[in-house]
PDB file of C-alpha atoms in Angstrom:
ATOM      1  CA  UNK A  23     -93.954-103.166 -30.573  1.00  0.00           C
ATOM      2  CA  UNK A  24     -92.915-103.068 -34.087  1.00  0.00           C
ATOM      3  CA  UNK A  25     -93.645 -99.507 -34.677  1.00  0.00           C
ATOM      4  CA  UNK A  26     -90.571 -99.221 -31.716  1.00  0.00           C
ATOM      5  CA  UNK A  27     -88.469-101.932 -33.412  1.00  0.00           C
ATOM      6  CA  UNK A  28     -88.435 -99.343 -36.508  1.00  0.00           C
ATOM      7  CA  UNK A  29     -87.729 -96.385 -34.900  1.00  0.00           C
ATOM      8  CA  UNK A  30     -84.903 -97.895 -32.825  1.00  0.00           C
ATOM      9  CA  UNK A  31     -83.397 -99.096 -36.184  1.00  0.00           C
ATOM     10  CA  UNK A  32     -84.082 -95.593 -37.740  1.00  0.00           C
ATOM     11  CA  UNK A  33     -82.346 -93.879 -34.788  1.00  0.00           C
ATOM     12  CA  UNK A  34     -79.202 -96.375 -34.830  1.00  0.00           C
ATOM     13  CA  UNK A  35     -79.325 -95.917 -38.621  1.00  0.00           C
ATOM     14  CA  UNK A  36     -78.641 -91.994 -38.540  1.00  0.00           C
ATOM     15  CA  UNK A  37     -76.590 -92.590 -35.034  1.00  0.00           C
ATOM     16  CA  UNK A  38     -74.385 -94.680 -36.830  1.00  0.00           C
ATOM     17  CA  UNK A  39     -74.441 -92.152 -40.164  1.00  0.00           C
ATOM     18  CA  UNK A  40     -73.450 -89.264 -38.110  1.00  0.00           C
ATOM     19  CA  UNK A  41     -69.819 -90.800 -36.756  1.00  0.00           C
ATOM     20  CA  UNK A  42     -69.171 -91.891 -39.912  1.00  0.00           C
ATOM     21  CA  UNK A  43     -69.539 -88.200 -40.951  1.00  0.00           C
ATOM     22  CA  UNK A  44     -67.981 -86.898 -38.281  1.00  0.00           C
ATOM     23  CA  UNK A  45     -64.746 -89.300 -39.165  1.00  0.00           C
ATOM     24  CA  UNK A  46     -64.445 -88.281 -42.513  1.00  0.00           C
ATOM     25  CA  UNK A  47     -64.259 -84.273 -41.388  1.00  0.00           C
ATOM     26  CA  UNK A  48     -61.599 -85.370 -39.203  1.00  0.00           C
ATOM     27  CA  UNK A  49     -60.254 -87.091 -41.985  1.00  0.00           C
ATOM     28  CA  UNK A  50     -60.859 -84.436 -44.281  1.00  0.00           C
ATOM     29  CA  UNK A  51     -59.339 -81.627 -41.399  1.00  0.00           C
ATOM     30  CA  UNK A  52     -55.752 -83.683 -40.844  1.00  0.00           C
ATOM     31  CA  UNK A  53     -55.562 -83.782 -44.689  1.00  0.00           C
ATOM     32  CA  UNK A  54     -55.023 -80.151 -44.770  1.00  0.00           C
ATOM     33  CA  UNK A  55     -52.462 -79.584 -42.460  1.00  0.00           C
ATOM     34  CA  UNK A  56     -49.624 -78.278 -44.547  1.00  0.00           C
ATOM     35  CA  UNK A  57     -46.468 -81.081 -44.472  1.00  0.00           C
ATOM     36  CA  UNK A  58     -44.139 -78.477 -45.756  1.00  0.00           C
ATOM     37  CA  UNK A  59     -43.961 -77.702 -42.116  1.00  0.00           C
ATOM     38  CA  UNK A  60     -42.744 -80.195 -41.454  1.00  0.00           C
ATOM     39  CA  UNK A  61     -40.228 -80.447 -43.707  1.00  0.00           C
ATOM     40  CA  UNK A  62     -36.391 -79.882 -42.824  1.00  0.00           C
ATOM     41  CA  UNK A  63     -34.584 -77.455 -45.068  1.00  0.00           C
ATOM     42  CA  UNK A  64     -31.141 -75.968 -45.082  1.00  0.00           C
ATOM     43  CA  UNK A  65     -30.478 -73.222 -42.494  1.00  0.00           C
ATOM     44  CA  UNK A  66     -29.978 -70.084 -43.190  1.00  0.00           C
ATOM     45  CA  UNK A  67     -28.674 -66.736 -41.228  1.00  0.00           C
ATOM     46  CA  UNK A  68     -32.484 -65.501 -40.636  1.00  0.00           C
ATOM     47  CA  UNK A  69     -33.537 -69.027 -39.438  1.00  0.00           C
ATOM     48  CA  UNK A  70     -30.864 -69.942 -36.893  1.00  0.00           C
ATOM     49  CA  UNK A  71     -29.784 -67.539 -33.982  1.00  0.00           C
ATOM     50  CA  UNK A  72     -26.102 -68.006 -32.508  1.00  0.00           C
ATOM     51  CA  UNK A  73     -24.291 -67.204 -29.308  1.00  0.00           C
ATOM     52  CA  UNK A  74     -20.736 -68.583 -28.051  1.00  0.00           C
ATOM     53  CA  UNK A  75     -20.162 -68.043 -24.115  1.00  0.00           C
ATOM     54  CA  UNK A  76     -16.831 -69.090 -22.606  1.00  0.00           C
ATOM     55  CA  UNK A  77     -16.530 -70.821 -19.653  1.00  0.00           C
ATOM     56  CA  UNK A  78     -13.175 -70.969 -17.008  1.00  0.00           C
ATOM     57  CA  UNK A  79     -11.494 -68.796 -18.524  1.00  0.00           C
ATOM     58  CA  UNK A  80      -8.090 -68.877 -16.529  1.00  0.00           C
ATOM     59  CA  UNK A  81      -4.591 -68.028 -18.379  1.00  0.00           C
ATOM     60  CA  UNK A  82      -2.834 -70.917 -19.394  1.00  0.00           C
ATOM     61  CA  UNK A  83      -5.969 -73.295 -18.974  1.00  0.00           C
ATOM     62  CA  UNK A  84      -8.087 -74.729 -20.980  1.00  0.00           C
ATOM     63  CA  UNK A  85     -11.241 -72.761 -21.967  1.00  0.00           C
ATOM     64  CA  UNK A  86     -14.582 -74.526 -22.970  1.00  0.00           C
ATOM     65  CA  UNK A  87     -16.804 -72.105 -25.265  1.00  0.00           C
ATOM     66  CA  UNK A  88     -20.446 -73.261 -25.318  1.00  0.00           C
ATOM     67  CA  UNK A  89     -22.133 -72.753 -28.301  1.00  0.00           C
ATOM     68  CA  UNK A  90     -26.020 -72.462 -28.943  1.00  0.00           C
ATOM     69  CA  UNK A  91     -28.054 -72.803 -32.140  1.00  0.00           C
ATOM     70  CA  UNK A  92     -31.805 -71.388 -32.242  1.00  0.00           C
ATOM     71  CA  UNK A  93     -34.073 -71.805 -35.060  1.00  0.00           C
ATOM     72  CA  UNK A  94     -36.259 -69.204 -34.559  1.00  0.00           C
ATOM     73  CA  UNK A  95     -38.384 -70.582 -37.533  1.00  0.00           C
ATOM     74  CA  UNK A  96     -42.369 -71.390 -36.690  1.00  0.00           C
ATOM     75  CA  UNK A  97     -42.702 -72.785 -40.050  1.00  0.00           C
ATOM     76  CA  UNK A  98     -39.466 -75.342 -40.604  1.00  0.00           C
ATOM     77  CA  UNK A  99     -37.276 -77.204 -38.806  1.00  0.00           C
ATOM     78  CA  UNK A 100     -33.876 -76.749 -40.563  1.00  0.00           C
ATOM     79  CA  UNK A 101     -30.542 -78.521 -40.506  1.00  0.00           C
ATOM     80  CA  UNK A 102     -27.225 -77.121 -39.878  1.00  0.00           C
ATOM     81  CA  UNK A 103     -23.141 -78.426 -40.163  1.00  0.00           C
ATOM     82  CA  UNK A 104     -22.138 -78.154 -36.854  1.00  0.00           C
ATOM     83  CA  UNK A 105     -18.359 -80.419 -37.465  1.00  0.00           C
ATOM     84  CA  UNK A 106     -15.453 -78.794 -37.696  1.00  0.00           C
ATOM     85  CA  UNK A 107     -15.121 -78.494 -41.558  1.00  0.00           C
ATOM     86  CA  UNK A 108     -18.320 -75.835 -41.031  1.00  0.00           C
ATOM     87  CA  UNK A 109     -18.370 -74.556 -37.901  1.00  0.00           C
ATOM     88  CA  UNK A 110     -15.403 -72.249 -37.240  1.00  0.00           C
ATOM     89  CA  UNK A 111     -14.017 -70.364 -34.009  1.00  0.00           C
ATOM     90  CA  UNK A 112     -11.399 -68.140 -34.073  1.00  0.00           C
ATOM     91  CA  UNK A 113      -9.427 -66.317 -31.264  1.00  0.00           C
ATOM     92  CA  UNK A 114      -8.041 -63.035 -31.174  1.00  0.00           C
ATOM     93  CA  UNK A 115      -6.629 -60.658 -28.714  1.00  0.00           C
ATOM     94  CA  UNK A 116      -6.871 -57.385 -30.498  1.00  0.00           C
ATOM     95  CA  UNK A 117      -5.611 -57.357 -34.058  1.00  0.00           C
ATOM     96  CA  UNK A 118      -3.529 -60.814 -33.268  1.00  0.00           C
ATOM     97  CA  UNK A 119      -4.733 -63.849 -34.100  1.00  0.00           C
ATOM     98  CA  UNK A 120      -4.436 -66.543 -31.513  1.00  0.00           C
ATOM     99  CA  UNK A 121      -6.050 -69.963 -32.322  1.00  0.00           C
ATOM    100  CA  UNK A 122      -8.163 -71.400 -34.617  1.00  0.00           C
ATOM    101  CA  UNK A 123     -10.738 -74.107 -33.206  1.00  0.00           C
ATOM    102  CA  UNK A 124     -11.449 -75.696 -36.922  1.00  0.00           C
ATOM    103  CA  UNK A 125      -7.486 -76.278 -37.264  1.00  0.00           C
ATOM    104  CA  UNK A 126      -7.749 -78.440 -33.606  1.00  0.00           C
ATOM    105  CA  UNK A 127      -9.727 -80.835 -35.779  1.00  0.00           C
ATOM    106  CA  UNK A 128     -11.739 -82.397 -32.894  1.00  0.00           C
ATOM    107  CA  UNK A 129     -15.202 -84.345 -32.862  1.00  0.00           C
ATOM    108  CA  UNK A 130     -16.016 -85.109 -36.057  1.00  0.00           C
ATOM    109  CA  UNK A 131     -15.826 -83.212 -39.817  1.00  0.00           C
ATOM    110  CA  UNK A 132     -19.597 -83.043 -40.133  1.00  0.00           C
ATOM    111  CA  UNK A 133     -22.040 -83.494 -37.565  1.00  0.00           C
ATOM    112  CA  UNK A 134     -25.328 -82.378 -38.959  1.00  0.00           C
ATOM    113  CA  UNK A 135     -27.887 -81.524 -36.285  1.00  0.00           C
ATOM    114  CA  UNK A 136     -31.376 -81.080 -37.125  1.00  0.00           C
ATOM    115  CA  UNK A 137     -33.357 -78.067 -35.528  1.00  0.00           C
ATOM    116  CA  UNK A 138     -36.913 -78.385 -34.775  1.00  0.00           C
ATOM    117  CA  UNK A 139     -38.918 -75.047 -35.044  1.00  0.00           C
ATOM    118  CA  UNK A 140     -37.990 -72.932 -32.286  1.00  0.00           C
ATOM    119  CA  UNK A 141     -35.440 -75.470 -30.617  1.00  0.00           C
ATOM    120  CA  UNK A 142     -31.979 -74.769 -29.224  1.00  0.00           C
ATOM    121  CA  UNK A 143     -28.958 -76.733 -29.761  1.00  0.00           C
ATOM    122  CA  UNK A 144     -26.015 -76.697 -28.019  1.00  0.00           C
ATOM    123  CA  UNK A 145     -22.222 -77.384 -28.644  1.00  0.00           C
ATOM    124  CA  UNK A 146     -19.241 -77.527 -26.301  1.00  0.00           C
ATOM    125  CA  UNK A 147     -15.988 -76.762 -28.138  1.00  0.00           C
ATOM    126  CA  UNK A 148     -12.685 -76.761 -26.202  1.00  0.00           C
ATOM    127  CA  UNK A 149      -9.059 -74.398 -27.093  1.00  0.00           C
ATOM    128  CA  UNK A 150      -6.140 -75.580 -25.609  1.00  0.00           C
ATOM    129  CA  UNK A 151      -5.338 -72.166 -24.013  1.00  0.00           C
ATOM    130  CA  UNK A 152      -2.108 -71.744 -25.748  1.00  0.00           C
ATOM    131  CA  UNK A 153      -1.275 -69.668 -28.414  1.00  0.00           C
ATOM    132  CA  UNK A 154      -0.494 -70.212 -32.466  1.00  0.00           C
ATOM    133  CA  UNK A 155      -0.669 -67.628 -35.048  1.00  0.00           C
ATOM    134  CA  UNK A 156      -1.530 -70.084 -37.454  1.00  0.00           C
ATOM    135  CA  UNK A 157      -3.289 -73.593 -36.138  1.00  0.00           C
ATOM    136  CA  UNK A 158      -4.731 -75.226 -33.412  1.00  0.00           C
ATOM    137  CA  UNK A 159      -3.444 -73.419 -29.925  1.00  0.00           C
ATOM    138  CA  UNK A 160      -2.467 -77.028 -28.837  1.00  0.00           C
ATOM    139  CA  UNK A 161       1.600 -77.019 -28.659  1.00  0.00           C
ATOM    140  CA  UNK A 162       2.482 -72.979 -28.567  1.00  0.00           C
ATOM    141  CA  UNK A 163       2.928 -70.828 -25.259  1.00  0.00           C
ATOM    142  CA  UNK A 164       0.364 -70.424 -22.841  1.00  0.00           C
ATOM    143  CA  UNK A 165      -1.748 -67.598 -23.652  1.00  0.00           C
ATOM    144  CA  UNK A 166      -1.099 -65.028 -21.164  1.00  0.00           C
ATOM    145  CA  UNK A 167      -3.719 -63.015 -19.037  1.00  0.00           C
ATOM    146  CA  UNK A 168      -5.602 -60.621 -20.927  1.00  0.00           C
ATOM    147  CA  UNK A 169      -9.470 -59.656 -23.006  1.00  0.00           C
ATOM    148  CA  UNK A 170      -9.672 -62.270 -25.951  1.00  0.00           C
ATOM    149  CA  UNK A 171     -12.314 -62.230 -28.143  1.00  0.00           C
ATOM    150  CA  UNK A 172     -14.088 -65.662 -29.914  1.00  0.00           C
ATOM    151  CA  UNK A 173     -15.799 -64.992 -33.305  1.00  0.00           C
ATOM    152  CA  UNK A 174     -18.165 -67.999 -34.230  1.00  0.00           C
ATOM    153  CA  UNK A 175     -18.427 -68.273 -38.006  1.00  0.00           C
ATOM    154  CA  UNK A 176     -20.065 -70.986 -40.296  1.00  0.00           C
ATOM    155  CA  UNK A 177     -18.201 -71.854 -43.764  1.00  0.00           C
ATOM    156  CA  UNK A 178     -21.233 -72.326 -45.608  1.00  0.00           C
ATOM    157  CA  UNK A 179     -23.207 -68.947 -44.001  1.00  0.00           C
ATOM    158  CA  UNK A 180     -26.219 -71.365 -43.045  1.00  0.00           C
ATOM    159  CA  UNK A 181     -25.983 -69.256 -39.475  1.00  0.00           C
ATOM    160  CA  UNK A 182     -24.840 -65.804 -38.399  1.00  0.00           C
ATOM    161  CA  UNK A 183     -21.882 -65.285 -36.680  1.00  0.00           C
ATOM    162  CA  UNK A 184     -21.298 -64.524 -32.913  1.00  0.00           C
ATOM    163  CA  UNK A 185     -18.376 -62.906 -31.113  1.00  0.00           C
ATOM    164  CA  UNK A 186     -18.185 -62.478 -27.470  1.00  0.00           C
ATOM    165  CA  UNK A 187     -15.292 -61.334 -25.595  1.00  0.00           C
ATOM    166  CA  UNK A 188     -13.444 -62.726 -22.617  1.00  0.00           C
ATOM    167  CA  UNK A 189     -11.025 -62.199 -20.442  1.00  0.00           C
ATOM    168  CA  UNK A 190      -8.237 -64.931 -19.224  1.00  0.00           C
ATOM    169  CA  UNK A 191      -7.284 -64.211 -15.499  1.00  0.00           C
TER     170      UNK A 191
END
């Protein structure tokens, strides 16, 4: 009976010794994952893929442009000015311009969104529908039917730009 005593301690003794190896390699394992994965850094033009799509676009109406952000990073999320002291949107109908979206003003200055690896964002930005050389598009004439075109730009380059065109029926 004793002889099984010591063998069932011996046999709890190295049960118990392999877990407690087997917890440090998992300790040792999640200490080498890198964390500069998973650290945010400033966007840039080859991170973060852009696309503006209008939506009703009827002359003399308001038109709502959707905007999408992609970081098509694997390795960091990144963050981006979206506000409209960064993100600009201009409208032109050949060589005229028509409205600018960052003179409008609306929403806030900066609005900084963070973009996980390979996440989309989206923004909804609105013009008026009415034409001015110079500002907003908000107390000029209706813009009249015809193809537009909406060029998405970002001040500080941290994205490329996007142009799609449209037409107002």
């Amino acid at each position: 009976m004793g002889a099984l005593a010591a063998l069932l301690v011996v046999a709890l003794a190295v049960g118990i010794r392999f877990v407690i190896s087997r917890l440090n390699a998992h300790d040792e394992a999640a200490k080498e994952v890198p964390s500069d994965l998973y650290s945010p850094v400033a966007c840039n033009p080859n991170m973060v893929e852009t696309t503006i799509k209008p939506r009703n676009a009827a002359a003399g109406q308001p038109v709502v442009f959707d905007v999408t952000l992609h970081n098509k990073s694997t390795t960091n999320p990144c963050y981006i000015n979206a506000g409209w002291s960064n993100l600009q949107v201009n409208v032109t109908s050949g060589s005229a311009q028509v409205a600018s979206l960052a003179a409008c003003k609306a929403g806030p200055e900066n609005r900084q969104l963070l973009l996980d690896r390979n996440y989309t964002a989206s923004v909804r930005l609105t013009w008026h529908g009415k034409a001015s050389a110079s500002g907003c598009g908000n107390s000029g004439e209706a813009a009249k039917a015809g193809t537009y075109v909406a060029e998405l730009t970002f001040q500080d380059k941290t994205a490329a730009a996007a142009k799609e065109s449209f037409t107002l029926g």
